[in-house]
Coordinates of C-alpha atoms and ligand atoms in Angstrom, one line a residue:
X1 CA 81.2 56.1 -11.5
X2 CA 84.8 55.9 -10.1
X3 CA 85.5 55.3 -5.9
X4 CA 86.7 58.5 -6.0
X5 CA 83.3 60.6 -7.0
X6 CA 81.5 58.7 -4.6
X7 CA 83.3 59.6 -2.0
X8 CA 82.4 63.9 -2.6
X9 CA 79.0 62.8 -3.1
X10 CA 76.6 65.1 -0.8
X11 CA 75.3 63.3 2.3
X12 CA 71.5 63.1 2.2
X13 CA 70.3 66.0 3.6
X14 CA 68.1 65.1 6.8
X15 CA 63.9 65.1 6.2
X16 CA 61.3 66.4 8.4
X17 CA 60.1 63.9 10.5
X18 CA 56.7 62.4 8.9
X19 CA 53.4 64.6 10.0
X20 CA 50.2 62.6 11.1
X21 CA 47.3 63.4 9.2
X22 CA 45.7 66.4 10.6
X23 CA 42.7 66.4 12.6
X24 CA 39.7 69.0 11.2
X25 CA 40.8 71.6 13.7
X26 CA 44.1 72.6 12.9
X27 CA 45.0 74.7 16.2
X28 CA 43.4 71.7 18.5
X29 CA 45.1 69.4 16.8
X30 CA 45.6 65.7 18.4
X31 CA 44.8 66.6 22.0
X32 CA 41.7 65.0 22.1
X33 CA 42.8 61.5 21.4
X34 CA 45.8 62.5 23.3
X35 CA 44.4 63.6 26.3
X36 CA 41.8 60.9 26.1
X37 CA 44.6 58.0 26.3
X38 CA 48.2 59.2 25.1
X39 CA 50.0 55.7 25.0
X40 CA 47.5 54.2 22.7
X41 CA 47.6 57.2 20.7
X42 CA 51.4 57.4 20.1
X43 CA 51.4 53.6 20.3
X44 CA 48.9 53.2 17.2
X45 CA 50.5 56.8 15.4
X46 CA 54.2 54.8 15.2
X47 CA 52.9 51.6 14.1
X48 CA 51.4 53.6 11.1
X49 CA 54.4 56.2 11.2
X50 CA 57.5 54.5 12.3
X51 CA 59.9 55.6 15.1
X52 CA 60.1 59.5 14.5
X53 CA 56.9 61.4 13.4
X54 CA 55.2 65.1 14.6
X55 CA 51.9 66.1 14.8
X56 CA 50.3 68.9 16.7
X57 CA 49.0 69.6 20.4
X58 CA 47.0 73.0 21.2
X59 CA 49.0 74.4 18.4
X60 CA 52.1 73.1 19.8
X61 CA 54.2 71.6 16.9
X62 CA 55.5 68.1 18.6
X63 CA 58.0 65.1 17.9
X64 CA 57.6 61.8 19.0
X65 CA 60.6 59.9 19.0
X66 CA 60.8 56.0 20.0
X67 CA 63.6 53.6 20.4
X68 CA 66.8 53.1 22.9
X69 CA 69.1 55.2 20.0
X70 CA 66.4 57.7 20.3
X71 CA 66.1 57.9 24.0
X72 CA 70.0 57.9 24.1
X73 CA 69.7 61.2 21.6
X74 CA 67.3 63.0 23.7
X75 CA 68.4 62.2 27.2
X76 CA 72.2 62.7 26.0
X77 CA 71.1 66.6 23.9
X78 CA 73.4 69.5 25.0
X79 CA 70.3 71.6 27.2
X80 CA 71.0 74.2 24.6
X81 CA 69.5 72.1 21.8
X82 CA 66.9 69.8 23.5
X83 CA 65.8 72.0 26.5
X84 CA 63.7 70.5 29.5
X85 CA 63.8 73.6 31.4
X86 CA 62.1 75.5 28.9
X87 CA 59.8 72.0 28.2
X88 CA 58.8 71.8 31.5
X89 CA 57.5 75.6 32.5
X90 CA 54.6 74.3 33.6
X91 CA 56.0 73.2 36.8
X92 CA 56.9 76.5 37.8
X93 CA 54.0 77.2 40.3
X94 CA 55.1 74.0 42.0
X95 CA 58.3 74.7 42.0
X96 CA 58.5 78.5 42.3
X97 CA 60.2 80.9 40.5
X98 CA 63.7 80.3 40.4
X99 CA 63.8 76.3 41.6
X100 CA 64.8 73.7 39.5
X101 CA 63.6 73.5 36.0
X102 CA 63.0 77.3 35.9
X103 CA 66.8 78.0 37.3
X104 CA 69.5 78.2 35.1
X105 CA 70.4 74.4 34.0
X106 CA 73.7 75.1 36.2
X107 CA 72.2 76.3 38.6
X108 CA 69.6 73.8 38.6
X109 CA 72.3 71.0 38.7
X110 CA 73.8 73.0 42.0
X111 CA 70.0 72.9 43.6
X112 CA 69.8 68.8 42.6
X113 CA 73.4 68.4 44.0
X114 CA 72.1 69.6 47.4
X115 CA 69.3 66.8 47.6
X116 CA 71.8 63.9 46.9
X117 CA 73.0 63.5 50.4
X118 CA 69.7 62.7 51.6
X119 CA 69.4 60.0 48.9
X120 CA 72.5 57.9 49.5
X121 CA 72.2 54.3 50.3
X122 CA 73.7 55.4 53.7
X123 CA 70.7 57.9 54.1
X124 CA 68.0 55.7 52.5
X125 CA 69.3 53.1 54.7
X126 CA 68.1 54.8 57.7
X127 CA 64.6 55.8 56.8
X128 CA 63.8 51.6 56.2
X129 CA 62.5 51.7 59.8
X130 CA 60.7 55.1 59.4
X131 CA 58.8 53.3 56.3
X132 CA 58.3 50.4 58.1
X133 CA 56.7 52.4 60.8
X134 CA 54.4 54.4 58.5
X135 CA 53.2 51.3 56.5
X136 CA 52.6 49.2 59.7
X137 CA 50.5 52.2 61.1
X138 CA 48.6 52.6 58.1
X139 CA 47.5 48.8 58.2
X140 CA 46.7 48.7 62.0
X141 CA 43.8 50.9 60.5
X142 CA 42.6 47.5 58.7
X143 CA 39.9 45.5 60.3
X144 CA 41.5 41.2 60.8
X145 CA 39.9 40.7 57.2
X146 CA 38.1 42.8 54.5
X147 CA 38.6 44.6 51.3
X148 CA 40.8 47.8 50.8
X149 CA 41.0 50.0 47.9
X150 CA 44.5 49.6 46.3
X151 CA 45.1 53.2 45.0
X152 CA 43.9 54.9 48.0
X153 CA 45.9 52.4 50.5
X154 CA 49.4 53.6 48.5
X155 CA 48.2 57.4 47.9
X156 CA 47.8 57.5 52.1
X157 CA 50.8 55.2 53.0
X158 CA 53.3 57.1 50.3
X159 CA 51.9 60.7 51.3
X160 CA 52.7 59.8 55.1
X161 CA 56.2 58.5 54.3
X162 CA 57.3 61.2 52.0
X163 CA 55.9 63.5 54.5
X164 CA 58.2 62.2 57.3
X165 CA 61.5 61.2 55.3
X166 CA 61.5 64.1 53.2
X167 CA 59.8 67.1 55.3
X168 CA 60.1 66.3 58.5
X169 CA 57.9 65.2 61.8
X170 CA 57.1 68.8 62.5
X171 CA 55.3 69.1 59.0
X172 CA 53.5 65.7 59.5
X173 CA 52.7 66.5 63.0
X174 CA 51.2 69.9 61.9
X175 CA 49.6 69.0 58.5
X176 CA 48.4 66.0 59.4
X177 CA 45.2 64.6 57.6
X178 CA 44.9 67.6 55.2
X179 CA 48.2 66.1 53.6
X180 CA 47.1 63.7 50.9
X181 CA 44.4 66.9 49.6
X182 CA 47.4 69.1 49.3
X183 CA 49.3 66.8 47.8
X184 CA 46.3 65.5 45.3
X185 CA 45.5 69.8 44.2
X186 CA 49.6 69.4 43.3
X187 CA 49.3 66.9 41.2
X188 CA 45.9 67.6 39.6
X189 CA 47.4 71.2 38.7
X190 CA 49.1 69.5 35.8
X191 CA 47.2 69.3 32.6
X192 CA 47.7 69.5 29.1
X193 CA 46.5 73.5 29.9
X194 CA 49.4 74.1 31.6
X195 CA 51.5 73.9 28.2
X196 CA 49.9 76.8 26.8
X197 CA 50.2 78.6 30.2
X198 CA 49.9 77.0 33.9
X199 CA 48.5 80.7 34.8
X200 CA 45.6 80.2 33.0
X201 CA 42.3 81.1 35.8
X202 CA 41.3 77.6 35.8
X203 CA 39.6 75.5 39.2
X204 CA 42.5 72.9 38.9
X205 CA 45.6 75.7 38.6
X206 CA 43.6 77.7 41.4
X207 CA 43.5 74.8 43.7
X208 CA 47.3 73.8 42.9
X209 CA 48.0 77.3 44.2
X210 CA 46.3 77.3 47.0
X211 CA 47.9 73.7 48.1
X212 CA 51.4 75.2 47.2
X213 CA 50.7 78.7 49.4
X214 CA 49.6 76.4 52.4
X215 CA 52.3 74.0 52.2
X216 CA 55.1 76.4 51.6
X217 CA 53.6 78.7 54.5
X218 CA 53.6 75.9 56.8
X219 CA 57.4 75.0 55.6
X220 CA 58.2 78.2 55.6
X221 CA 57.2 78.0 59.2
X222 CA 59.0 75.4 60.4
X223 CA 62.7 76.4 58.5
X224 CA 62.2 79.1 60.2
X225 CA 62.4 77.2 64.1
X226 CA 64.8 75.1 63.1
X227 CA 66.7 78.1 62.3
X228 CA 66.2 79.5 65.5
X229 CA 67.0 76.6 67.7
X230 CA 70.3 76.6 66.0
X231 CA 71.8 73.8 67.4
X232 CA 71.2 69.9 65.1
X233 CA 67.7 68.6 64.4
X234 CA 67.5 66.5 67.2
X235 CA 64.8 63.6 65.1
X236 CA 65.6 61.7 62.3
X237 CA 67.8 63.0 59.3
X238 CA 65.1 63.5 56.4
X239 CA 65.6 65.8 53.3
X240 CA 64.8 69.4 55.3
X241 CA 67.8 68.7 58.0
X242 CA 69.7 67.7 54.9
X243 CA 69.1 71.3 52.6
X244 CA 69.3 73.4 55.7
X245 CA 72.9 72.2 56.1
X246 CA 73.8 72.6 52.3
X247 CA 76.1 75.4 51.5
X248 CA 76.3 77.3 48.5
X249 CA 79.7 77.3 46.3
X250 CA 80.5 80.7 48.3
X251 CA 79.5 79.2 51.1
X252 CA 76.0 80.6 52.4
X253 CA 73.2 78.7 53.6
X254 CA 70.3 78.0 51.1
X255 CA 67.9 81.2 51.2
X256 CA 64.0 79.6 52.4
X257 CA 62.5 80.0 48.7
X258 CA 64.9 77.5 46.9
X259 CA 64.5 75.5 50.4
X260 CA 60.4 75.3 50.2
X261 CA 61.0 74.9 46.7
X262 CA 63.1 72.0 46.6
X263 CA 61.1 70.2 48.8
X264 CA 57.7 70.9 47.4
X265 CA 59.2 69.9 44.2
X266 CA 60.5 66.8 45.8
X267 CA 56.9 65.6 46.9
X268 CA 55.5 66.8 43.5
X269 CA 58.3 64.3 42.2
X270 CA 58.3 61.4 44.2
X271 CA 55.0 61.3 46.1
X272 CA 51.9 60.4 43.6
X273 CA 54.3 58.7 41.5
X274 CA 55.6 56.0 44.5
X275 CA 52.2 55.7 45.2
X276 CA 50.9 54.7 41.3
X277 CA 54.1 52.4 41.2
X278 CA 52.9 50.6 44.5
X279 CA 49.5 50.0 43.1
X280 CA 50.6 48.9 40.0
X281 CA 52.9 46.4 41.6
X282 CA 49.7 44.9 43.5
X283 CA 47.2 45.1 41.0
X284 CA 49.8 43.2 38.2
X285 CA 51.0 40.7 41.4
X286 CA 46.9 40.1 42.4
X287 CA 45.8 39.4 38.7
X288 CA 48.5 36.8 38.5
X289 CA 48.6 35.2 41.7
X290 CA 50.5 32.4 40.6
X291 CA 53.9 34.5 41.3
X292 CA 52.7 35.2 45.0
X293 CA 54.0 31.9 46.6
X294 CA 57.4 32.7 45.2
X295 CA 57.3 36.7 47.1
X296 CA 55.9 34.4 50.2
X297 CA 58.9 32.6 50.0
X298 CA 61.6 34.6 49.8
X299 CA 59.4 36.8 52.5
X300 CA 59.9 33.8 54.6
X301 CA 63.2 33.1 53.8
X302 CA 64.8 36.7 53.8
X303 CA 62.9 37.7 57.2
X304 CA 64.2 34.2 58.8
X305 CA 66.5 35.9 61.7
X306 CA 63.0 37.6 63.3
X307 CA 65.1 40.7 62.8
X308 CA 64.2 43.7 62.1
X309 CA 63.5 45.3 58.2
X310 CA 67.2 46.7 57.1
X311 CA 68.2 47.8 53.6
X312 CA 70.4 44.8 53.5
X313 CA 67.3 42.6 53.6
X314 CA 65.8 44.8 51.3
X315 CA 68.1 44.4 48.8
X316 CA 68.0 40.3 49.1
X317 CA 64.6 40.7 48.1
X318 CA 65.1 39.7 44.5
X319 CA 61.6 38.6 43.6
X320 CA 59.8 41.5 45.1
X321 CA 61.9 43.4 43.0
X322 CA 61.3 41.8 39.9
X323 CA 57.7 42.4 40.3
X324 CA 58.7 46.1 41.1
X325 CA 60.6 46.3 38.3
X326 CA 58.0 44.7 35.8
X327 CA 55.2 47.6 37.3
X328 CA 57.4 50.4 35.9
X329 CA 57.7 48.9 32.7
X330 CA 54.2 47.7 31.8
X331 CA 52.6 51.1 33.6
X332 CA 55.7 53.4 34.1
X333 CA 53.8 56.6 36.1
X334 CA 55.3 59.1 33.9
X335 CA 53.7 58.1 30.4
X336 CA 55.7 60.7 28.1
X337 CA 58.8 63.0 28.7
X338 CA 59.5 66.0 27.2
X339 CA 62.0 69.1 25.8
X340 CA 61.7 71.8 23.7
X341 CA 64.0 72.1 20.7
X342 CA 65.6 75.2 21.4
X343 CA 67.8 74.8 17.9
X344 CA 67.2 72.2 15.0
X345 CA 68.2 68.8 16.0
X346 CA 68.5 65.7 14.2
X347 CA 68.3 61.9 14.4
X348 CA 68.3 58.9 12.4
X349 CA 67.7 61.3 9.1
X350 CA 65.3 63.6 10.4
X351 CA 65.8 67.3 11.2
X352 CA 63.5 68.4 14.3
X353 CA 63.2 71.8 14.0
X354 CA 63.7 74.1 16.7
X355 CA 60.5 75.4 18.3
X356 CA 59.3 71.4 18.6
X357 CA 58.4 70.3 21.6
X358 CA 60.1 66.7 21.8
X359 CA 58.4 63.4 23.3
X360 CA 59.6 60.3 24.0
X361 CA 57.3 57.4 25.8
X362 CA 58.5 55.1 28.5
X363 CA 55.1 53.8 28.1
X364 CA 55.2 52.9 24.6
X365 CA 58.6 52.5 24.6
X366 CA 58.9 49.8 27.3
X367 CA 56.6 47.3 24.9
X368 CA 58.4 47.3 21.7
X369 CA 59.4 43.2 21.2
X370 CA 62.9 44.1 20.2
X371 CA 63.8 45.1 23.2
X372 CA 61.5 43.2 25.5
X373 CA 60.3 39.9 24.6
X374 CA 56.7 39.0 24.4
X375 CA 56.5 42.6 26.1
X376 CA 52.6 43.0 26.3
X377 CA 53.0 39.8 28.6
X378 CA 53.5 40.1 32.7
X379 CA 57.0 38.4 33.2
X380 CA 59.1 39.6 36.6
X381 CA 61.3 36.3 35.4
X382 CA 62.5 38.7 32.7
X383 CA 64.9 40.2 35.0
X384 CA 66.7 37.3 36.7
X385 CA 70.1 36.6 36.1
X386 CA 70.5 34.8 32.5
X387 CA 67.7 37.2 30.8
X388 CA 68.3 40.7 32.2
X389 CA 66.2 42.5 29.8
X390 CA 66.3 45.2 31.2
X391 CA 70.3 45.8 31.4
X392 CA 70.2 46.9 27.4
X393 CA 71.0 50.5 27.6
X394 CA 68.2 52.9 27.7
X395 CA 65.7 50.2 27.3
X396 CA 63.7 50.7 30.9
X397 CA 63.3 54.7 31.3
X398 CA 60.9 54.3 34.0
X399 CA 63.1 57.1 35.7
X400 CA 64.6 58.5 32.9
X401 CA 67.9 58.8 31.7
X402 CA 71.2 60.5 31.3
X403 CA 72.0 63.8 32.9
X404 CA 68.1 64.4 34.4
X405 CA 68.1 60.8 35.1
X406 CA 65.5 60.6 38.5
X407 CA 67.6 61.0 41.9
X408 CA 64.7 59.6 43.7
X409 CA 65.0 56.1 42.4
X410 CA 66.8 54.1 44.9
X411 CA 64.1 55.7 47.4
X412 CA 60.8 55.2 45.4
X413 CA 62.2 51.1 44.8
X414 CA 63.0 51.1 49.0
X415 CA 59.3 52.8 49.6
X416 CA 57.3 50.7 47.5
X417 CA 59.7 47.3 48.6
X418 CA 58.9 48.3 52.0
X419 CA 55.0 48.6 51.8
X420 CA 54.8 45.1 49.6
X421 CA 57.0 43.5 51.7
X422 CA 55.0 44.5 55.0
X423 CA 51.7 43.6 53.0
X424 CA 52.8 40.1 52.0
X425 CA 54.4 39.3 55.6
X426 CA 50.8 40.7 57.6
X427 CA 48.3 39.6 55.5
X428 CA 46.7 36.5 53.1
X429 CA 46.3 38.9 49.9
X430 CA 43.9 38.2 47.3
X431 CA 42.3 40.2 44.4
X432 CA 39.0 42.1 45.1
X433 CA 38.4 42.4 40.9
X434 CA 38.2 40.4 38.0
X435 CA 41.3 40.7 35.9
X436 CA 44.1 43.9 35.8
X437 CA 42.6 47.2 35.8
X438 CA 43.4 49.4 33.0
X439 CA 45.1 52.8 33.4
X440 CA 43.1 55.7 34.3
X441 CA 44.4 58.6 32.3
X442 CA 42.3 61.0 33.7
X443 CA 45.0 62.1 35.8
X444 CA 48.7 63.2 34.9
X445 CA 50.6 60.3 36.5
X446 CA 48.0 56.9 35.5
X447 CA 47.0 54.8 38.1
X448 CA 44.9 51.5 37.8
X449 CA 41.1 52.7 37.3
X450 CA 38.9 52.1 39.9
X451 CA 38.1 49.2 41.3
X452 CA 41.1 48.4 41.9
X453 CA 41.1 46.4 45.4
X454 CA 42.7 44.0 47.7
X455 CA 41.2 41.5 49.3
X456 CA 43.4 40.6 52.4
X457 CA 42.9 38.5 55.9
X458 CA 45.4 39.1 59.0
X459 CA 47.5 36.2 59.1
X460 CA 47.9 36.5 62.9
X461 CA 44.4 38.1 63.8
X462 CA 44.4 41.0 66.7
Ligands
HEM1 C1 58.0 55.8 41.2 C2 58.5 57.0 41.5 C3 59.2 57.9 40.6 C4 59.2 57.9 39.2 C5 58.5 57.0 38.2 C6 60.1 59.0 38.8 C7 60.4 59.3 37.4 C8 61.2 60.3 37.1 C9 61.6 60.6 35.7 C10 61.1 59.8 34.5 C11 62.5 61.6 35.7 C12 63.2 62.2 34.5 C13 62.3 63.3 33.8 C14 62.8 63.7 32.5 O1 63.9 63.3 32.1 O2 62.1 64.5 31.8 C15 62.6 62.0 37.1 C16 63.4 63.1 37.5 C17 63.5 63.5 38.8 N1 63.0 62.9 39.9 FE1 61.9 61.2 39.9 N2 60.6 59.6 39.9 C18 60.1 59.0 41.0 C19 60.4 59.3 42.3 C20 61.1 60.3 42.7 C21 61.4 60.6 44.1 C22 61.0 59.8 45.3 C23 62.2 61.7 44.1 C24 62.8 62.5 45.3 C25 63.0 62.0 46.4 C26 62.4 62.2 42.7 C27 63.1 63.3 42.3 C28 63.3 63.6 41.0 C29 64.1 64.7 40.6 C30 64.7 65.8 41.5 C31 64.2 64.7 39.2 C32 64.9 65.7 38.3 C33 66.3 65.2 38.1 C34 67.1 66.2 37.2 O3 66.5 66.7 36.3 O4 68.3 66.3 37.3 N3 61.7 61.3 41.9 N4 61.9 61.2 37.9

């Protein structure tokens, strides 16, 4: 055959990806091993499949995709191809109607935009002490020695500085101890349910209403003073102050629903999952004690000048975050991310076809040995200057990437820094369990299954 026919040669045309063998109940299809542990299900489905397959999920037609070109693909889709909005419907009660992933994808950038200036290093800088604060009041609660369950420690600590960085004293102050239940009937509102429809009259969806009508009442509430006092919020600068400034392109003032949205979404974002990343970060650090005398350290060393806890310290902290760092890959909080395929779309030969609800893992995707070596293994050192592992584009997607990248991630790194670095300073930690707890998927974002607890003595006792 001469150069010259190859060249008009038609290009292959692109295949459906392959389908996993069906389970005996077509509609159902794989939501029972799914729901029942989803990383070892997609993790065992692409060792047999490869990189792209489909299968089905409550009669949902669904692509799994795997890899960093993959993740590239997806996170780097034009919204009208690879949607999240429409993807992620089922966050509308959270977020209410209008507010971020059910506003127009412009519209929802606009609405992100207005969170930003709360999340600068400027403005993260200046909540260090308000962390501090909550974490050290939190573990005046602890007796001079004992045992403390690891989940419940973060869930209280992170509910309690999310509260006051993000919504304000007034909310904490008002709120108070029925906080972390409002915040837990959130989180428990999202099941695999909600992707045929979050309406459904189930206990769980009813309960997540409820939390959001309190909160957003309560919200609603206090907008509503700090409207009528006019003049600046006199306490610290946390995200509320920050919205209620925020103009509009014309140049209006926010109305209260995308307000109380925003920041209910914000919680919904950043609380629950700061508070799995902090207890992974303990119960990886306890099983393998041998890399606390190096976080002791560079406690020790960093925390010299008797000073008190800046960001600039913080960010010295190499080690710590290392270890931070090595949590969100081994147990990243959110296990899969989604979009629907709005048109057909295709990668690496395969045509997705529009109507697929598209899936790619961090969870699976952060052990795959060509991009993280020996990656079942617990390794902070992977991260130091000289390795870097994870500077490979698109390799750790712990928070995403590309244009819905997470905006929270400079903050949930300074939260959970704070807490470990309080912990480590205060106390002698030791594990109160045998070995690393596995993930308890059971819940939306998975946290180490109980028990899961810390074993600590004060080092200076009151
Ligand atoms: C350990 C804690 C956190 C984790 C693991 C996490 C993870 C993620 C991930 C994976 C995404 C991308 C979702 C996707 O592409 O489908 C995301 C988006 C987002 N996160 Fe976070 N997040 C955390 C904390 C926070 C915090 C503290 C905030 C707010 C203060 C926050 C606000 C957001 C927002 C607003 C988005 C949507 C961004 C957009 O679509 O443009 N997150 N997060």
């Amino acid at each position: 055959m001469a150069t010259g026919d190859r060249k008009s040669l038609p290009l292959p045309l692109p295949l459906p990806p392959p389908r996993l063998p069906g389970p005996r109940l077509p509609w159902l299809g794989h939501a029972v091993p799914f729901a029942r542990n989803p990383v070892a299900f997609l993790g065992r489905a692409r060792e047999r499949a490869g990189n792209v397959f489909s299968f089905r999920l409550l009669g949902q037609p669904v692509t799994f995709l795997c890899g960093r070109a993959a993740h590239e693909a997806v996170f780097h889709a034009d919204e009208s191809v690879l949607s999240p909005r429409e993807a992620y419907r089922f966050m509308t009660p959270v977020f209410g109607p209008g507010v971020a992933f059910d506003a127009e994808p412009d519209e929802m950038e606009r609405q992100i935009g207005h969170l930003l200036p709360a999340l600068t290093s400027k403005s993260l800088a200046a909540h260090v002490d308000t962390m501090r604060q909550e974490v050290e009041d939190h573990l005046r609660t602890w007796q001079n020695s004992g045992e403390a369950d690891l989940t419940e420690t973060m869930n209280e600590i992170t509910v309690s500085v999310v509260t006051r960085c993000l919504l304000g004293e007034e909310v904490s102050s008002r709120l108070g101890p029925e906080l972390p239940r409002l915040f837990r009937d959130l989180e428990a509102g999202i099941r695999l349910a909600g992707l045929l429809d979050p309406g459904m009259p189930l206990p769980a969806f009813r309960r997540r209403d409820r939390a959001r009508a309190a909160l957003g009442q309560v919200l609603g509430e206090v907008i509503a003073a700090r409207r009528a006092s006019q003049g600046p919020h006199s306490g610290p600068r946390d995200m509320l102050t920050t919205l209620l400034t925020a103009r509009t392109p014309r140049g209006e003032a926010l109305d209260d629903t995308t307000v109380v949205g925003l920041l209910i979404g914000m919680i919904f974002a950043g609380q629950h999952t700061s508070a799995v990343l902090a207890a992974w970060t303990g119960a990886l650090l306890l099983s393998h004690p041998e890399h606390l005398p190096v976080l002791l350290r560079e406690q020790e060393e960093t925390m010299r000048g008797d000073g008190p806890l800046t960001g600039t310290l913080l960010r010295r902290m190499h080690h710590l975050e290392y270890c931070v760092r090595e949590a969100e890959r081994l147990h990243p909080p959110l296990v899969v991310l989604i979009r629907k395929a709005l048109r057909d779309f295709t990668h690496a030969g395969h045509l997705v076809p529009a109507g697929h609800l598209v899936m790619v893992s961090p969870a699976v995707s952060h052990r795959l040995p060509e991009v993280f070596h020996d990656p079942d293994r617990y390794d902070p050192g992977r991260y130091a200057p000289g390795r870097e592992e994870h500077t490979a584009p698109y390799a750790l997607i712990g928070f995403g990437g590309g244009r819905h990248r997470c905006v929270g991630t400079a903050f949930a790194y300074q939260q959970v820094k704070v807490i470990w670095s309080v912990l480590l300073r205060t106390f002698d930690l030791s594990p109160g369990h045998v070995g690393c707890p596995a993930p308890d998927y059971s819940t939306f974002i998975p946290g180490p299954r109980a028990p899961c607890t810390v074993r600590y003595r004060r080092r200076v006792p009151v």
